[in-house]
Amino acid sequence: MLNKFINTNYLDNTENLRKQFKNIKPFPHLVLKDFFNREFIKKFKVELKKEIFHRLDSDLYSFSQTDDLVNSKNSVIKDFYNFLTSKEFKDYLFKITNVKAEGKIDCSGFIYSSTDYLLPHDDRLESRRLAYVLNLSENFVKSDGGSLDLFDRNNIVKSIVPSFNTLTIFRVEINKTFHQVSEVLTNKERLSIAGWFND
Amino acid sequence: MINKVYAQKISLEQIKKVLDNKNSIQLQCFFEEEYFNKLKDRINKIILKKEFIPQLYSYSSADFKDKDIISTINNLISYLFNKSSKLSSSRIFSFQHRDYTLLSDSIRQDDGVKVIIELTDNWNDEANGYTSFVKDKKEVARINVINNSVSIIRTNNDMRSFVKYVNYKSKDKKRIFIELTYHF
């Protein structure tokens, strides 16, 4: 099943990825470009856009979000969700991160439109082990905003500009893994799915 | 100093009624124009210090020490709430693009009154940057950015507040206000 969904270049290279994940600053993470089967993800993107996105607004964020995709009736979304939650994929994640996250996953679609953002936070909730973001938007450049920014204390030390079919995963640690989605400064929409692998 | 309307007993009684019912009020055109413009000039000369803890806040601020204003507002608060209050903090704040505060369990309101004196003209409401007071996850008061307004908010330990993230529609404008915090 891994062959069907993941770019095969990533399947032979697990030891290297594991080293990268462990040693990278400011905290363990990986940015995996062109990670999934490109044709499938294109199809997935079309289907995700058909889901209902609810407008959410608080002190911490402004964005639109779907319900958890576990409840989606769409067969393409179901296929992908089942893959993400499969033992095979979780074993693969363990191989490249050494983080045990065998419980349920959280998975929602997100749209960040002009002026939307998610301010710095550490995802703290007891069960969350690995956070992930799969970007589905195209043609974003740095000046458009919408980057995933990683903090080391009070400083942004890495900004990941959204790019299509890039999977970013990082370990969740309370009071350590501070990150944000910077404000979208353009009329382009930043589309992604994101969530957590829990223990 | 204060717009004469707000010195009239009939106005003060109306304000009292609103505060009894809603626990907050925003009084517009609060200061006389000449006095207000001079106040703004004074505030604009004060150097504010950038305060930034990513998971809590980003803004600039400084102490506010104008005895006339503090004492005038103190008298007003004592009259409106019919009890004596003590000033616990008086600060000037400036919020510009990318500034915000977040709700924090460790920062709760006093049992008292918060007064916000707004010194910002031509604010674009689409830039957000308003102050929101929250109780039990529900917004109980929102202070919009209106030049020369004074907002009075009755607070208690169950309330928390935040300033909504200021987005790029603020351009190069800053929201500047004085915040006086009183406890009973």
XYZ file of C-alpha atoms in Angstrom:
383
model
C 0.000 0.000 0.000
C 2.907 2.416 0.707
C 3.885 2.175 -2.962
C 0.434 3.261 -4.026
C 0.375 6.492 -2.011
C 3.976 7.548 -1.281
C 6.577 8.769 -3.756
C 8.832 5.682 -3.912
C 11.968 7.821 -3.503
C 11.021 8.147 0.143
C 10.643 4.456 0.777
C 14.285 3.416 0.461
C 15.718 6.281 2.400
C 14.294 5.828 5.886
C 17.560 5.720 7.865
C 18.676 9.011 6.378
C 15.325 10.630 7.108
C 15.463 9.364 10.663
C 18.846 11.029 11.190
C 17.569 14.286 9.681
C 14.474 14.260 11.888
C 16.534 13.698 15.005
C 19.199 16.323 14.385
C 17.377 19.167 12.682
C 16.818 22.485 14.553
C 14.903 24.003 16.311
C 13.097 20.733 17.106
C 12.711 17.382 15.312
C 10.870 17.787 12.020
C 10.947 16.864 8.348
C 9.850 18.761 5.257
C 9.112 16.125 2.615
C 8.631 17.655 -0.816
C 6.525 15.863 -3.403
C 5.820 13.210 -0.798
C 2.629 11.538 -1.969
C 1.665 10.198 -5.370
C 1.178 13.440 -7.275
C -1.749 12.312 -9.422
C -3.632 10.996 -6.408
C -3.039 14.204 -4.419
C -4.317 16.309 -7.327
C -7.518 14.259 -7.252
C -7.662 14.486 -3.458
C -7.370 18.272 -3.616
C -10.350 18.531 -5.971
C -12.450 16.364 -3.653
C -11.325 18.164 -0.468
C -12.547 21.466 -1.884
C -16.045 19.952 -2.055
C -16.129 19.514 1.745
C -17.800 22.127 3.944
C -15.302 24.527 5.546
C -16.512 26.286 8.705
C -15.290 29.797 9.462
C -13.431 29.872 12.810
C -12.150 32.916 14.640
C -10.565 33.345 18.071
C -7.693 35.093 19.821
C -5.349 32.420 18.416
C -6.559 31.982 14.849
C -8.665 32.971 11.872
C -9.250 30.314 9.214
C -11.824 27.942 7.730
C -11.793 24.267 8.710
C -13.675 21.102 7.751
C -15.020 18.635 10.280
C -12.631 15.770 10.983
C -12.262 13.922 7.690
C -12.952 10.616 9.446
C -16.595 11.547 8.860
C -16.263 12.330 5.160
C -18.519 10.384 2.812
C -16.273 11.114 -0.173
C -14.575 7.917 -1.410
C -11.294 9.599 -2.446
C -10.995 11.320 0.938
C -11.899 8.081 2.711
C -9.183 6.221 0.793
C -6.555 8.733 1.801
C -7.768 8.929 5.394
C -7.653 5.135 5.661
C -4.120 5.189 4.338
C -2.995 7.829 6.867
C -4.448 5.822 9.709
C -3.185 2.438 8.440
C -0.685 0.394 10.420
C 1.648 0.389 7.433
C 1.855 4.165 7.280
C 2.175 4.517 11.068
C 5.012 1.950 11.004
C 6.654 3.971 8.234
C 6.352 7.163 10.322
C 7.902 5.355 13.272
C 10.787 4.291 11.051
C 11.579 7.882 10.064
C 10.811 9.626 13.365
C 11.263 7.050 16.123
C 8.086 8.529 17.624
C 5.420 6.016 18.650
C 1.997 7.315 17.616
C -0.223 4.299 17.297
C -3.525 5.834 18.402
C -6.163 7.686 16.450
C -5.346 10.508 14.094
C -6.921 13.937 13.847
C -7.292 15.180 10.292
C -9.065 18.263 8.950
C -8.925 20.423 5.870
C -7.950 24.081 6.285
C -8.263 27.149 4.115
C -6.332 30.269 5.078
C -7.589 33.229 3.056
C -6.284 36.797 2.959
C -5.493 38.033 6.551
C -5.948 34.532 8.078
C -3.334 33.206 10.516
C -2.578 30.846 13.356
C -0.531 32.464 16.133
C 2.331 30.768 18.033
C 1.390 27.703 20.083
C 2.862 24.313 20.944
C -0.114 21.992 20.157
C -0.093 20.932 23.791
C -2.493 18.124 24.481
C -1.374 15.019 26.294
C -2.030 12.476 23.533
C -0.531 14.350 20.560
C 2.809 12.952 19.451
C 3.368 13.988 15.837
C 1.875 16.973 14.062
C 1.589 17.004 10.295
C 0.623 19.437 7.539
C 0.134 18.453 3.927
C 0.107 21.550 1.763
C -2.114 21.532 -1.289
C -1.826 25.122 -2.450
C 0.215 26.049 -5.478
C 2.202 29.099 -6.537
C 2.788 30.476 -3.046
C 5.915 32.598 -2.653
C 7.487 33.900 0.557
C 5.923 37.358 0.253
C 2.415 35.781 0.143
C 2.710 34.782 3.829
C 1.032 31.571 4.994
C 4.369 30.034 5.938
C 4.715 27.506 8.717
C 7.180 29.204 11.072
C 9.156 27.308 13.700
C 10.355 29.130 16.815
C 13.444 28.773 18.929
C 12.487 30.663 22.079
C 11.300 34.075 20.814
C 12.763 33.847 17.331
C 11.498 32.375 14.098
C 14.376 30.226 12.908
C 12.693 28.425 10.035
C 9.886 29.419 7.646
C 8.366 26.774 5.421
C 6.634 28.352 2.422
C 3.572 26.302 1.401
C 4.160 24.180 -1.668
C 1.935 21.604 -3.297
C 2.275 18.015 -2.016
C 4.804 18.875 0.686
C 4.315 17.000 3.935
C 5.760 18.596 7.058
C 5.866 16.514 10.226
C 7.189 17.466 13.629
C 7.334 16.084 17.127
C 4.947 17.718 19.599
C 6.504 18.703 22.911
C 4.840 20.887 25.519
C 6.490 24.303 25.934
C 9.008 23.519 23.224
C 7.610 23.040 19.734
C 6.237 26.544 19.208
C 5.081 27.206 15.673
C 2.653 29.437 13.778
C 1.092 29.934 10.367
C 1.964 33.465 9.335
C -0.758 35.777 8.055
C -1.756 35.267 4.432
C -0.906 38.539 2.685
C -2.389 37.722 -0.712
C -5.704 36.800 -2.260
C -4.432 33.262 -2.926
C -5.907 30.548 -0.703
C -3.631 28.377 1.412
C -5.252 24.930 1.325
C -3.962 22.081 3.477
C -4.882 19.121 5.578
C -3.373 18.971 9.031
C -3.694 17.238 12.360
C -1.921 14.941 14.756
C -0.921 11.342 15.221
C -1.794 10.451 18.802
C -0.461 7.768 21.106
C -11.034 68.618 29.894
C -14.049 66.280 29.635
C -16.842 66.872 27.152
C -19.470 68.782 29.152
C -22.127 66.223 28.268
C -20.368 63.720 30.501
C -20.368 66.114 33.451
C -24.163 66.351 33.491
C -25.948 64.365 36.147
C -28.554 63.100 33.709
C -25.842 61.641 31.447
C -24.042 60.037 34.349
C -27.251 58.411 35.538
C -27.829 56.998 32.039
C -24.288 55.643 31.977
C -24.862 54.025 35.354
C -27.978 52.304 34.007
C -26.131 50.922 30.977
C -23.307 49.652 33.180
C -25.839 47.994 35.493
C -27.376 46.171 32.536
C -24.434 45.476 30.254
C -21.319 45.851 32.414
C -19.623 47.897 29.709
C -20.037 51.155 27.823
C -18.097 53.103 25.207
C -18.352 56.876 25.617
C -17.581 58.731 22.410
C -16.130 62.247 22.025
C -15.101 61.953 25.658
C -12.505 64.699 25.919
C -12.833 68.239 24.629
C -11.137 68.438 21.256
C -8.317 70.791 22.193
C -7.444 68.862 25.329
C -7.586 65.560 23.438
C -5.240 66.758 20.698
C -2.709 67.936 23.287
C -2.973 64.614 25.101
C -2.258 62.780 21.852
C 0.747 64.975 21.187
C 2.111 64.184 24.655
C 1.557 60.457 24.234
C 3.162 60.414 20.790
C 6.385 61.757 22.291
C 6.676 58.900 24.789
C 9.050 56.106 23.795
C 7.336 52.729 23.980
C 9.175 49.471 24.583
C 8.554 46.417 22.398
C 7.227 43.464 24.420
C 7.196 40.069 22.695
C 6.601 36.590 24.035
C 5.285 34.666 21.003
C 2.854 32.422 22.871
C 1.424 35.359 24.865
C 1.737 38.780 23.253
C 3.372 41.227 20.899
C 2.965 44.989 21.410
C 4.763 48.111 22.575
C 4.032 49.813 25.867
C 5.099 52.303 28.516
C 3.888 53.531 31.905
C 1.238 56.237 31.873
C 1.707 58.795 34.628
C -0.622 61.708 33.838
C -2.040 62.499 37.283
C -4.874 64.717 35.954
C -6.353 62.012 33.778
C -5.848 59.258 36.324
C -7.561 61.281 39.014
C -10.412 62.416 36.728
C -11.137 58.855 35.626
C -10.805 57.653 39.208
C -13.478 60.118 40.332
C -15.727 59.070 37.470
C -15.366 55.378 38.342
C -16.075 55.999 42.023
C -19.198 57.936 41.108
C -20.481 55.401 38.557
C -19.954 52.376 40.770
C -20.658 54.123 44.036
C -17.594 52.705 45.751
C -13.950 53.569 46.042
C -11.496 51.910 43.695
C -7.724 51.590 43.608
C -5.602 51.999 40.509
C -3.585 48.820 39.917
C -1.989 49.695 36.595
C -1.874 52.523 34.074
C -0.164 51.907 30.763
C 0.037 53.140 27.207
C -0.171 50.471 24.513
C 0.600 50.535 20.829
C -0.482 47.752 18.455
C 0.596 47.678 14.833
C 0.606 45.090 12.053
C 1.401 41.602 13.469
C 0.729 42.603 17.113
C -1.716 40.725 19.345
C -2.361 39.350 22.785
C -3.595 35.832 23.500
C -5.942 34.639 26.210
C -3.971 33.144 29.024
C -5.227 31.175 32.019
C -2.598 32.876 34.131
C -3.738 36.409 33.270
C -7.227 37.098 34.588
C -9.045 40.359 35.202
C -9.349 41.920 38.639
C -12.644 42.371 40.397
C -12.876 45.977 39.342
C -12.975 48.165 36.258
C -10.923 48.483 33.109
C -10.872 51.832 31.312
C -9.597 52.153 27.755
C -8.898 55.630 26.388
C -8.584 55.402 22.615
C -6.087 57.657 20.858
C -6.349 56.295 17.312
C -7.945 58.095 14.416
C -8.959 56.682 11.021
C -8.533 53.050 12.060
C -9.628 50.548 9.418
C -11.956 48.130 11.241
C -10.988 45.395 8.765
C -7.521 45.455 10.338
C -9.086 44.067 13.577
C -6.968 44.994 16.622
C -10.071 45.432 18.793
C -10.102 44.423 22.469
C -12.338 41.498 23.350
C -13.472 40.528 26.854
C -14.365 36.880 27.270
C -16.199 34.948 29.958
C -16.881 31.193 29.771
C -15.533 31.195 26.190
C -18.135 33.797 25.158
C -17.357 37.358 24.185
C -19.070 39.665 26.698
C -17.684 42.976 25.422
C -15.866 44.158 22.334
C -14.099 47.498 22.338
C -13.863 48.829 18.810
C -11.210 51.342 17.904
C -12.940 54.743 18.023
C -10.859 57.865 18.375
C -11.426 59.879 21.577
C -13.649 57.225 23.116
C -13.448 56.013 26.690
C -14.602 52.472 27.338
C -15.515 51.354 30.828
C -15.723 47.636 31.458
C -16.777 46.094 34.763
C -14.467 43.113 35.211
C -14.242 40.109 37.490
C -12.013 37.074 38.020
C -13.954 34.962 35.512
C -13.108 37.339 32.674
C -10.095 37.437 30.423
C -9.301 39.706 27.515
C -7.264 39.806 24.353
C -6.404 42.180 21.544
C -7.209 40.636 18.180
C -4.260 40.189 15.823
C -3.688 43.323 13.722
C -3.596 42.292 10.081
C -1.985 43.903 7.062
C -5.023 46.070 6.363
C -3.745 48.348 9.146
C -0.997 49.383 6.686
C 1.390 51.547 8.721
C -1.223 52.697 11.280
C -0.880 51.998 14.987
C -3.671 51.541 17.497
C -2.654 53.572 20.531
C -4.606 53.556 23.768
C -4.257 54.128 27.480
C -5.433 51.327 29.736
C -6.283 52.025 33.375
C -7.032 49.078 35.619
C -8.856 49.600 38.895
C -9.754 47.075 41.553
C -12.379 47.432 44.251
